[in-house]
mmCIF file of C-alpha atoms in Angstrom:
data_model
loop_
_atom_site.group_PDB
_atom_site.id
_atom_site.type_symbol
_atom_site.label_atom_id
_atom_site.label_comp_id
_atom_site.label_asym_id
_atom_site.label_seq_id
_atom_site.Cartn_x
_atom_site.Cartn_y
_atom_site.Cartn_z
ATOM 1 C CA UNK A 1 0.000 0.000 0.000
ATOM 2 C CA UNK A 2 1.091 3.447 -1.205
ATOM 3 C CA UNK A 3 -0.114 6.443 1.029
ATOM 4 C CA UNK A 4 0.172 10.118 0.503
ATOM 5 C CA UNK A 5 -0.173 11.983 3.275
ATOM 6 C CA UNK A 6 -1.209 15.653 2.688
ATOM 7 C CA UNK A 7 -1.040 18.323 5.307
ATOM 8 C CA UNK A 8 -2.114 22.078 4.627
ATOM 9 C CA UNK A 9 -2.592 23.486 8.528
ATOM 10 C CA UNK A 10 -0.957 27.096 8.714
ATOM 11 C CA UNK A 11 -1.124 26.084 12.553
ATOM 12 C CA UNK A 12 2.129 23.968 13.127
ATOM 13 C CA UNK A 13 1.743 21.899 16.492
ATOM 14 C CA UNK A 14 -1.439 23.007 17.226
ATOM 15 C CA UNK A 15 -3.216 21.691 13.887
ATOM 16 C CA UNK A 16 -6.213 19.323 14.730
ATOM 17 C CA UNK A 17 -5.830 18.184 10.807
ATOM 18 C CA UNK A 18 -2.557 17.594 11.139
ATOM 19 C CA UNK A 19 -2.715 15.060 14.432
ATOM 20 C CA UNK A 20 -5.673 13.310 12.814
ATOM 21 C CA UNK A 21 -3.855 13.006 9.133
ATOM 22 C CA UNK A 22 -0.980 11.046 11.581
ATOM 23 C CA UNK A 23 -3.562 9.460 13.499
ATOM 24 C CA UNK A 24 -4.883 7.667 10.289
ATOM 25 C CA UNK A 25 -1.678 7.549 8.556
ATOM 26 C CA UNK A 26 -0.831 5.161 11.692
ATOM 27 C CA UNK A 27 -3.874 3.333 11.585
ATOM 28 C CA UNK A 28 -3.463 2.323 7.810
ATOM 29 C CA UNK A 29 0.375 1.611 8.701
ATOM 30 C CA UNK A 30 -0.676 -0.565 11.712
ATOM 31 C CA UNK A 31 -2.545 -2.431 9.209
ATOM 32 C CA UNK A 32 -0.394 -2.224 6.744
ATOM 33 C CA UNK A 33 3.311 -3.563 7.764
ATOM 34 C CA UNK A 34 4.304 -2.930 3.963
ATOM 35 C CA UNK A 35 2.765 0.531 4.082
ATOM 36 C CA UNK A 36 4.944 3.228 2.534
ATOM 37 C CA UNK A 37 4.482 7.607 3.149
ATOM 38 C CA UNK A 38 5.468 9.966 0.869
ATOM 39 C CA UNK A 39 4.393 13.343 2.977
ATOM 40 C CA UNK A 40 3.581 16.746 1.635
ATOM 41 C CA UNK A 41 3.119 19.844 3.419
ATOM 42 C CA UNK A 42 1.132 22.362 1.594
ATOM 43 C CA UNK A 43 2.142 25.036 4.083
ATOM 44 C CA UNK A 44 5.723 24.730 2.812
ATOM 45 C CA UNK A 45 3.987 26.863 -0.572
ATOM 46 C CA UNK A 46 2.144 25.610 -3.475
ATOM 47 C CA UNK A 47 2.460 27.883 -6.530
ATOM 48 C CA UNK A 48 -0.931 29.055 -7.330
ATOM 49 C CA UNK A 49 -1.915 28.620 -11.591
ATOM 50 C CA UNK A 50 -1.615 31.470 -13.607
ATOM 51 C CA UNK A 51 -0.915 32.708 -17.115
ATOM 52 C CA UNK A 52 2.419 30.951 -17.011
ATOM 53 C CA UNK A 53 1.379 28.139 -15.613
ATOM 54 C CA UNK A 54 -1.363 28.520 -18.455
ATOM 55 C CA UNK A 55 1.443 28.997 -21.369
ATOM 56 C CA UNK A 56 4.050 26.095 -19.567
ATOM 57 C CA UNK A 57 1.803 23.383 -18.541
ATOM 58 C CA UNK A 58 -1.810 23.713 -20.022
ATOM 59 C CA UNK A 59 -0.350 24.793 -23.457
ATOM 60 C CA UNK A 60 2.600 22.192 -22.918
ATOM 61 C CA UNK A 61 4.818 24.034 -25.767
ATOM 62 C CA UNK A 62 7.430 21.883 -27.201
ATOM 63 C CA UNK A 63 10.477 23.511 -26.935
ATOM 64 C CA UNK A 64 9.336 24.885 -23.015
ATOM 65 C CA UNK A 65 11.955 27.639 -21.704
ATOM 66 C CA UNK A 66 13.756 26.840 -18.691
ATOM 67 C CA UNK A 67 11.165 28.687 -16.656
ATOM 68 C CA UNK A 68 8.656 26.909 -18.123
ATOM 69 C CA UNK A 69 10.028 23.904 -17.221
ATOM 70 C CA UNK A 70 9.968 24.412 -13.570
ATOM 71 C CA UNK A 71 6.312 24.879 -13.756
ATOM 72 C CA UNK A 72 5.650 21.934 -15.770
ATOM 73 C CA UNK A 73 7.949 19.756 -13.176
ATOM 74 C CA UNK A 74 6.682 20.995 -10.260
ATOM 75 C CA UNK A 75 3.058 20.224 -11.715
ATOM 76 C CA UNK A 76 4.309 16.905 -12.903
ATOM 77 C CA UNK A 77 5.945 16.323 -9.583
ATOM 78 C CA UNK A 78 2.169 16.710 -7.615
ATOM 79 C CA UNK A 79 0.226 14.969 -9.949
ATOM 80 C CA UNK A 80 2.910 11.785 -10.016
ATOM 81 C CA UNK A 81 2.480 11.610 -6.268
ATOM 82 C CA UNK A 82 -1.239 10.709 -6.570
ATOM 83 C CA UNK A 83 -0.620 8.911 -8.956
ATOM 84 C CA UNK A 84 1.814 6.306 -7.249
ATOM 85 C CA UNK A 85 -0.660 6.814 -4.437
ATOM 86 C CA UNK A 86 -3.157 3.851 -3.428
ATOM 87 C CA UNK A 87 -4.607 5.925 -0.588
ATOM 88 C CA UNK A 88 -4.941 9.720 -0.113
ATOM 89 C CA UNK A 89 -4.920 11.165 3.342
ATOM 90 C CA UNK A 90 -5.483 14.653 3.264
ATOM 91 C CA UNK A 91 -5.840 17.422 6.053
ATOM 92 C CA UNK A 92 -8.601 20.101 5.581
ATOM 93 C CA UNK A 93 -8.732 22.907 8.125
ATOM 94 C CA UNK A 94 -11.552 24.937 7.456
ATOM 95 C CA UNK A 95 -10.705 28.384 6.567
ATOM 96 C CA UNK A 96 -13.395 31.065 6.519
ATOM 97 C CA UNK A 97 -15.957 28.132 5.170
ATOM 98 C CA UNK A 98 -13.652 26.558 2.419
ATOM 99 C CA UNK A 99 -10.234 24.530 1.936
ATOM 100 C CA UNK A 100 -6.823 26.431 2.883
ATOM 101 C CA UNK A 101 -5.636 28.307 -0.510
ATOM 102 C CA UNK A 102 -2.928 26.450 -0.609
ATOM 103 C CA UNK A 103 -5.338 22.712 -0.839
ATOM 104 C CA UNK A 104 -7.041 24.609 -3.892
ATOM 105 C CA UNK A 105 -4.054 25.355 -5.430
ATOM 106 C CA UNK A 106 -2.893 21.502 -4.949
ATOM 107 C CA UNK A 107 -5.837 20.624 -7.061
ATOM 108 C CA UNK A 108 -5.682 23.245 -9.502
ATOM 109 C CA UNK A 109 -1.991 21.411 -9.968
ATOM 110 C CA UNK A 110 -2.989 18.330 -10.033
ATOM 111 C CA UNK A 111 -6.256 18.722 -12.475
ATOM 112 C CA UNK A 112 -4.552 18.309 -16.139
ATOM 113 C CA UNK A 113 -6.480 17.167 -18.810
ATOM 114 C CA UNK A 114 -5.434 13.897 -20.082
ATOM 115 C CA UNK A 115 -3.159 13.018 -17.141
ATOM 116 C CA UNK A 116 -6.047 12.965 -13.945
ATOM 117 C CA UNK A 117 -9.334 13.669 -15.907
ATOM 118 C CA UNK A 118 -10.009 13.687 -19.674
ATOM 119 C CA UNK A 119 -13.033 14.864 -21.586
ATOM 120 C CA UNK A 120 -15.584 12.356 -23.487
ATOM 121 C CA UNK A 121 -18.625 12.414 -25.395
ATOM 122 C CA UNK A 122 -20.685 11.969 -22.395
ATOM 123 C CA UNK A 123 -18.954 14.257 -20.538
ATOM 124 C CA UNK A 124 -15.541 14.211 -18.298
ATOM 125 C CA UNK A 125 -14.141 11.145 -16.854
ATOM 126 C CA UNK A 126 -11.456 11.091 -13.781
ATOM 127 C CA UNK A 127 -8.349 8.963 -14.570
ATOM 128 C CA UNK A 128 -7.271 8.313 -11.297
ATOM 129 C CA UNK A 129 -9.655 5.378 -10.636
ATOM 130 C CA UNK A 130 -9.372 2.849 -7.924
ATOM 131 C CA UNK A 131 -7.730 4.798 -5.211
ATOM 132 C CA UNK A 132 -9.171 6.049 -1.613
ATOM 133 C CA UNK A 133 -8.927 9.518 -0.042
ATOM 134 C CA UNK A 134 -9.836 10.001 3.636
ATOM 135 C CA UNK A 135 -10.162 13.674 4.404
ATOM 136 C CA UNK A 136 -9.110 14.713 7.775
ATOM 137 C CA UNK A 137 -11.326 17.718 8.219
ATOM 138 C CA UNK A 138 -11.508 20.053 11.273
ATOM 139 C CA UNK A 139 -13.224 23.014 12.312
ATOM 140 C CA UNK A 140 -13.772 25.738 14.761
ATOM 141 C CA UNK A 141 -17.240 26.652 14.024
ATOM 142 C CA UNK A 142 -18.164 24.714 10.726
ATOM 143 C CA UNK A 143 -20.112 21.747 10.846
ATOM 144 C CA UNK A 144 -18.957 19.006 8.270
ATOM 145 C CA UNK A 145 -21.980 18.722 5.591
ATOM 146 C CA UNK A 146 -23.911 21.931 7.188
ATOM 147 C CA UNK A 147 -25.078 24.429 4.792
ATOM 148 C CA UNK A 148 -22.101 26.449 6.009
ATOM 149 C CA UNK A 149 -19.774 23.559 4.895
ATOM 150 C CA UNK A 150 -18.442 24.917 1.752
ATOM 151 C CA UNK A 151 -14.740 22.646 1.859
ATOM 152 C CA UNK A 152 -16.059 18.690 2.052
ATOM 153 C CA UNK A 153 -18.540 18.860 -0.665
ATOM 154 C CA UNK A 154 -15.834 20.762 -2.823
ATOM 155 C CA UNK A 155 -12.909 18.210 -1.899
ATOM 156 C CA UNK A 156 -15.365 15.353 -2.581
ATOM 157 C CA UNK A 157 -16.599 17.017 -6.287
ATOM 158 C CA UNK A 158 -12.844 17.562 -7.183
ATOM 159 C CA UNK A 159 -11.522 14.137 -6.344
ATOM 160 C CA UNK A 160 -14.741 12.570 -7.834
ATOM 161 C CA UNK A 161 -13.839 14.517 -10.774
ATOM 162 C CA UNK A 162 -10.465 12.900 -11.107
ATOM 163 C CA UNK A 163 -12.062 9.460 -10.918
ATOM 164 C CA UNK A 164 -11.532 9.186 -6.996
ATOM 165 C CA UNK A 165 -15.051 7.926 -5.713
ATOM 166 C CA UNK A 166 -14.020 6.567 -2.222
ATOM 167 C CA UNK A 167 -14.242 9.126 -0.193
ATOM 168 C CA UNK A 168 -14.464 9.404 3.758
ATOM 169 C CA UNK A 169 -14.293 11.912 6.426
ATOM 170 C CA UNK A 170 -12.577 12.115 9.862
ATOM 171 C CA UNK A 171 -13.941 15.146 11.381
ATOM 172 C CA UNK A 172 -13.298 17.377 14.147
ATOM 173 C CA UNK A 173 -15.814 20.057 13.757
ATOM 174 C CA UNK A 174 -17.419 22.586 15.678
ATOM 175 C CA UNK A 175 -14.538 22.828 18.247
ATOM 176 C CA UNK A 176 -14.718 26.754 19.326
ATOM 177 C CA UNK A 177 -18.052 25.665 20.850
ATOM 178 C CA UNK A 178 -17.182 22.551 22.643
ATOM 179 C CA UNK A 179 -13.186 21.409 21.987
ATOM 180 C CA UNK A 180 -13.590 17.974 23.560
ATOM 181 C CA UNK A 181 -16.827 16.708 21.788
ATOM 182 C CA UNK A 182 -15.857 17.640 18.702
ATOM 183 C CA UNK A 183 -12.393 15.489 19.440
ATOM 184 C CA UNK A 184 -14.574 12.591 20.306
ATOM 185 C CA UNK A 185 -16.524 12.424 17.098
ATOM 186 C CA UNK A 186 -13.127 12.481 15.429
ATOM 187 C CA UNK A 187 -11.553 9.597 17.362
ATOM 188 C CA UNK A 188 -15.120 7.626 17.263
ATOM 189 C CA UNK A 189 -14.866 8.263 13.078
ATOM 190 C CA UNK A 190 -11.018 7.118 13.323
ATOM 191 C CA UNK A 191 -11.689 3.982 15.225
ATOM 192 C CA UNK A 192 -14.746 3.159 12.869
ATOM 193 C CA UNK A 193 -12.135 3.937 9.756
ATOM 194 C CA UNK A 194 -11.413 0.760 7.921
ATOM 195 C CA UNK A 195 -7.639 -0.091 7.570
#
């Protein structure tokens, strides 16, 4: 088993996402001897797409410029980690109602026609079948699938879009208004996790 471990907390040590993205990590490892991490922290940067990016990667030019190139492997590097993945773990915070920036611009990386999606006469397809993403979501005041909620259904469109289906949530939510019960129904979803 292959598992990429995604992190995006701007909070260090005191990320909930971040303890339950280990927390599962160790769970699939525990059932998993063979298991092997490759770890990215989003917090370390994620270059956000633009007209570059556009002219580098989306236009994919033959003869790309040396500046181009970095785009195109840095793009290339993302979307060959999920690809080598058989399991996703990912850490959500919720930001102001939505993913981190830097989670978006992870996806806007990783979402390249013909590589993780392609289009087809009866509309797109995802080409990054058969694997399983388990979102580690947490939140002071947002409730996962609440109307406020604006991050899970997002993540879960996105992935769906690249052909990733199976798709679960550990979350820690509402925690401003009471910290330890919103723990609980994190560790309760963890234990309930299959391995």
């Amino acid at each position: 088993m292959k598992i990429l471990q995604i992190d995006s907390a701007i909070t260090a040590e005191n990320s909930v996402s971040r303890k339950l993205t280990s927390d599962i990590v160790a769970k699939l490892k525990l059932a998993n001897s063979n298991a092997e991490v490759t770890y990215r922290d989003l917090n370390q940067g994620v270059p956000a797409i633009d007209t570059e990016w556009f002219q580098a990667v989306r236009l994919a030019p033959t003869n790309p410029t040396p500046d181009q190139q970095k785009l195109i492997d840095v793009s290339n590097a993302y979307l060959k980690e999920v690809q080598d993945a058989d399991v996703l773990v990912i850490g959500s915070p919720i930001y102001n109602f939505a993913i981190p920036a830097q989670l978006k611009n992870w996806l806007d990386q990783i979402a390249r026609a013909g590589l993780s999606f392609r289009y087809t006469e009866a509309g797109p397809e995802g080409l990054l079948k058969g694997k399983r993403a388990i979102i580690a979501y947490s939140a002071a005041g947002t409730p996962l699938g609440s109307d406020l909620d604006f991050a899970s259904g997002y993540l879960r469109h996105m992935l769906g879009f690249f052909g990733i289906t199976n798709v679960e949530f550990v979350a820690a939510d509402r925690l401003a208004f009471d910290r330890d019960a919103g723990l609980a129904r994190a560790q309760d979803a963890l234990e309930l996790l299959a391995a």
